[in-house]
Amino acid sequence: MSDLGATARRPYRVGYAPGAYDLFHIGHLNILRHARSQCDYLVAGVVSDEMAERAKGRRPMIPLVERLEIVRSVKYVDAAFVETVPDKVETWKQVRFDVIFKGDDWRDTPKGDKLEKDFAAVGVDVVYFPYTVHTSSTQLRRALDALSQPLSAEWR
């Protein structure tokens, strides 16, 4: 267990924070920090390269084994789990968490509504945390892509 005041009882016993965690940044850290403050034990679900590609249309820049090691090393994370199926309830059957944490960009969306409905059926709460708008893996990827493009004639 991490050093977050083990004497204080948190609202949930086991929390689950899934994500690609590609190009790890402050938004990822914020989600994990907030999630850990709400549960006694935090499992971070790191989606496989194939799952990330299916969901986002591209493979992560950082390979799964490296993303898993980075997330496992974060002090707020008690365990990391490789997520290989798109159905979060199937993942719940393996991990058995009380709450799942998502960014609030999922709130009031069809996928967020489905997540809430599916988890209500098995007694799992869905808790949303503020999405870090100014930093995202997509923005970082765009910046890296721009840096890898040849310079135009006017900049040479």
Coordinates of C-alpha atoms in Angstrom, one line a residue:
M1 CA 0.0 0.0 0.0
S2 CA 1.3 3.5 -0.8
D3 CA 2.0 6.1 1.8
L4 CA -1.3 8.1 1.6
G5 CA -2.4 8.0 5.2
A6 CA -3.3 4.4 5.7
T7 CA -5.2 5.3 8.8
A8 CA -7.9 7.3 7.0
R9 CA -10.7 5.2 5.6
R10 CA -11.5 6.0 2.0
P11 CA -15.0 5.7 0.4
Y12 CA -14.0 2.6 -1.6
R13 CA -12.0 -0.5 -1.0
V14 CA -10.7 -1.3 -4.5
G15 CA -10.6 1.2 -7.3
Y16 CA -9.8 0.7 -11.0
A17 CA -8.4 3.4 -13.2
P18 CA -8.1 2.2 -16.9
G19 CA -6.2 4.1 -19.6
A20 CA -3.7 3.8 -22.4
Y21 CA -1.2 5.9 -20.4
D22 CA 0.7 6.6 -23.6
L23 CA 3.2 9.4 -23.4
F24 CA 2.6 9.6 -19.6
H25 CA 1.8 13.2 -18.5
I26 CA 0.3 15.3 -15.7
G27 CA -3.2 14.4 -16.7
H28 CA -2.4 10.7 -16.1
L29 CA -0.8 11.5 -12.8
N30 CA -3.8 13.6 -11.7
I31 CA -6.2 10.8 -12.5
L32 CA -4.2 8.3 -10.5
R33 CA -3.6 10.7 -7.6
H34 CA -7.3 11.5 -7.4
A35 CA -8.3 7.9 -7.8
R36 CA -6.0 6.7 -5.0
S37 CA -7.4 9.3 -2.6
Q38 CA -10.8 7.6 -3.0
C39 CA -9.9 4.0 -2.4
D40 CA -7.8 1.8 -0.1
Y41 CA -6.2 -0.1 -3.0
L42 CA -5.8 1.2 -6.6
V43 CA -5.4 -1.0 -9.7
A44 CA -4.4 0.8 -12.9
G45 CA -5.7 -0.9 -16.0
V46 CA -3.2 -0.4 -18.9
V47 CA -4.8 -1.2 -22.2
S48 CA -2.9 -3.4 -24.6
D49 CA -1.5 -2.0 -27.8
E50 CA -4.2 -3.8 -29.8
M51 CA -7.0 -2.4 -27.6
A52 CA -5.6 1.1 -27.8
E53 CA -5.4 0.8 -31.6
R54 CA -9.0 -0.5 -31.8
A55 CA -10.3 2.4 -29.6
K56 CA -8.2 5.2 -31.0
G57 CA -7.3 4.1 -34.5
R58 CA -3.5 4.0 -33.8
R59 CA -1.1 2.1 -31.7
P60 CA 0.5 3.8 -28.7
M61 CA 3.9 5.4 -29.2
I62 CA 5.2 3.7 -26.1
P63 CA 5.0 -0.1 -26.1
L64 CA 2.8 -1.9 -23.5
V65 CA 5.6 -3.3 -21.5
E66 CA 7.1 0.2 -21.0
R67 CA 3.7 1.8 -20.2
L68 CA 3.0 -0.9 -17.7
E69 CA 6.3 -0.4 -16.0
I70 CA 5.8 3.4 -15.8
V71 CA 2.3 3.1 -14.3
R72 CA 3.4 0.4 -11.9
S73 CA 6.1 2.8 -10.6
V74 CA 3.7 5.6 -9.7
K75 CA 3.4 5.8 -6.0
Y76 CA -0.4 6.0 -6.1
V77 CA -0.8 2.7 -7.9
D78 CA -0.9 -0.5 -5.8
A79 CA -1.1 -2.9 -8.8
A80 CA -1.2 -2.6 -12.6
F81 CA -3.3 -4.9 -14.8
V82 CA -3.1 -5.4 -18.6
E83 CA -6.5 -4.8 -20.1
T84 CA -7.0 -7.0 -23.1
V85 CA -10.8 -7.0 -23.6
P86 CA -13.0 -4.0 -24.5
D87 CA -15.8 -5.0 -22.1
K88 CA -15.1 -3.4 -18.7
V89 CA -17.4 -5.8 -16.9
E90 CA -15.3 -8.7 -18.2
T91 CA -12.3 -6.9 -16.7
W92 CA -14.3 -6.4 -13.4
K93 CA -14.8 -10.2 -13.2
Q94 CA -11.0 -10.6 -13.1
V95 CA -10.1 -7.6 -10.9
R96 CA -13.2 -7.2 -8.7
F97 CA -13.1 -3.5 -8.0
D98 CA -15.8 -1.4 -6.2
V99 CA -15.4 1.7 -8.3
I100 CA -14.1 2.6 -11.7
F101 CA -12.5 6.0 -12.4
K102 CA -12.8 7.9 -15.7
G103 CA -12.0 11.4 -17.0
D104 CA -15.1 13.6 -17.1
D105 CA -14.8 13.7 -20.9
W106 CA -16.8 10.4 -20.6
R107 CA -19.6 12.0 -18.6
D108 CA -23.0 12.3 -20.4
T109 CA -21.7 10.5 -23.5
P110 CA -23.1 7.3 -25.0
K111 CA -20.0 5.4 -23.8
G112 CA -20.2 6.9 -20.3
D113 CA -23.9 6.2 -20.1
K114 CA -23.3 2.5 -21.1
L115 CA -20.4 2.2 -18.6
E116 CA -22.7 3.5 -15.8
K117 CA -25.6 1.2 -16.8
D118 CA -23.3 -1.9 -17.1
F119 CA -21.7 -1.2 -13.7
A120 CA -24.9 -0.4 -11.9
A121 CA -26.0 -3.9 -12.6
V122 CA -23.0 -5.3 -10.7
G123 CA -22.9 -2.7 -7.9
V124 CA -19.9 -0.8 -9.1
D125 CA -19.8 3.0 -8.9
V126 CA -18.5 5.2 -11.8
V127 CA -16.6 8.3 -10.5
Y128 CA -15.4 11.0 -13.0
F129 CA -12.5 13.2 -12.4
P130 CA -11.7 16.5 -14.3
Y131 CA -10.0 15.9 -17.6
T132 CA -6.7 17.8 -17.9
V133 CA -7.6 19.9 -21.0
H134 CA -4.3 21.6 -21.6
T135 CA -2.3 18.4 -21.7
S136 CA -3.2 15.2 -23.5
S137 CA -1.4 12.3 -25.2
T138 CA -3.1 13.3 -28.5
Q139 CA -1.6 16.9 -28.2
L140 CA 1.8 15.5 -27.4
R141 CA 1.6 13.1 -30.3
R142 CA 0.7 15.9 -32.7
A143 CA 3.7 17.9 -31.4
L144 CA 6.0 15.0 -31.9
D145 CA 4.6 14.4 -35.4
A146 CA 5.1 18.1 -36.3
L147 CA 8.7 17.9 -35.0
S148 CA 9.4 14.8 -37.2
Q149 CA 8.3 16.5 -40.4
P150 CA 10.9 18.0 -42.7
L151 CA 11.4 21.7 -42.3
S152 CA 9.8 23.8 -45.0
A153 CA 12.1 25.8 -47.3
E154 CA 11.4 29.1 -45.4
W155 CA 12.7 27.6 -42.1
R156 CA 15.9 26.1 -43.5

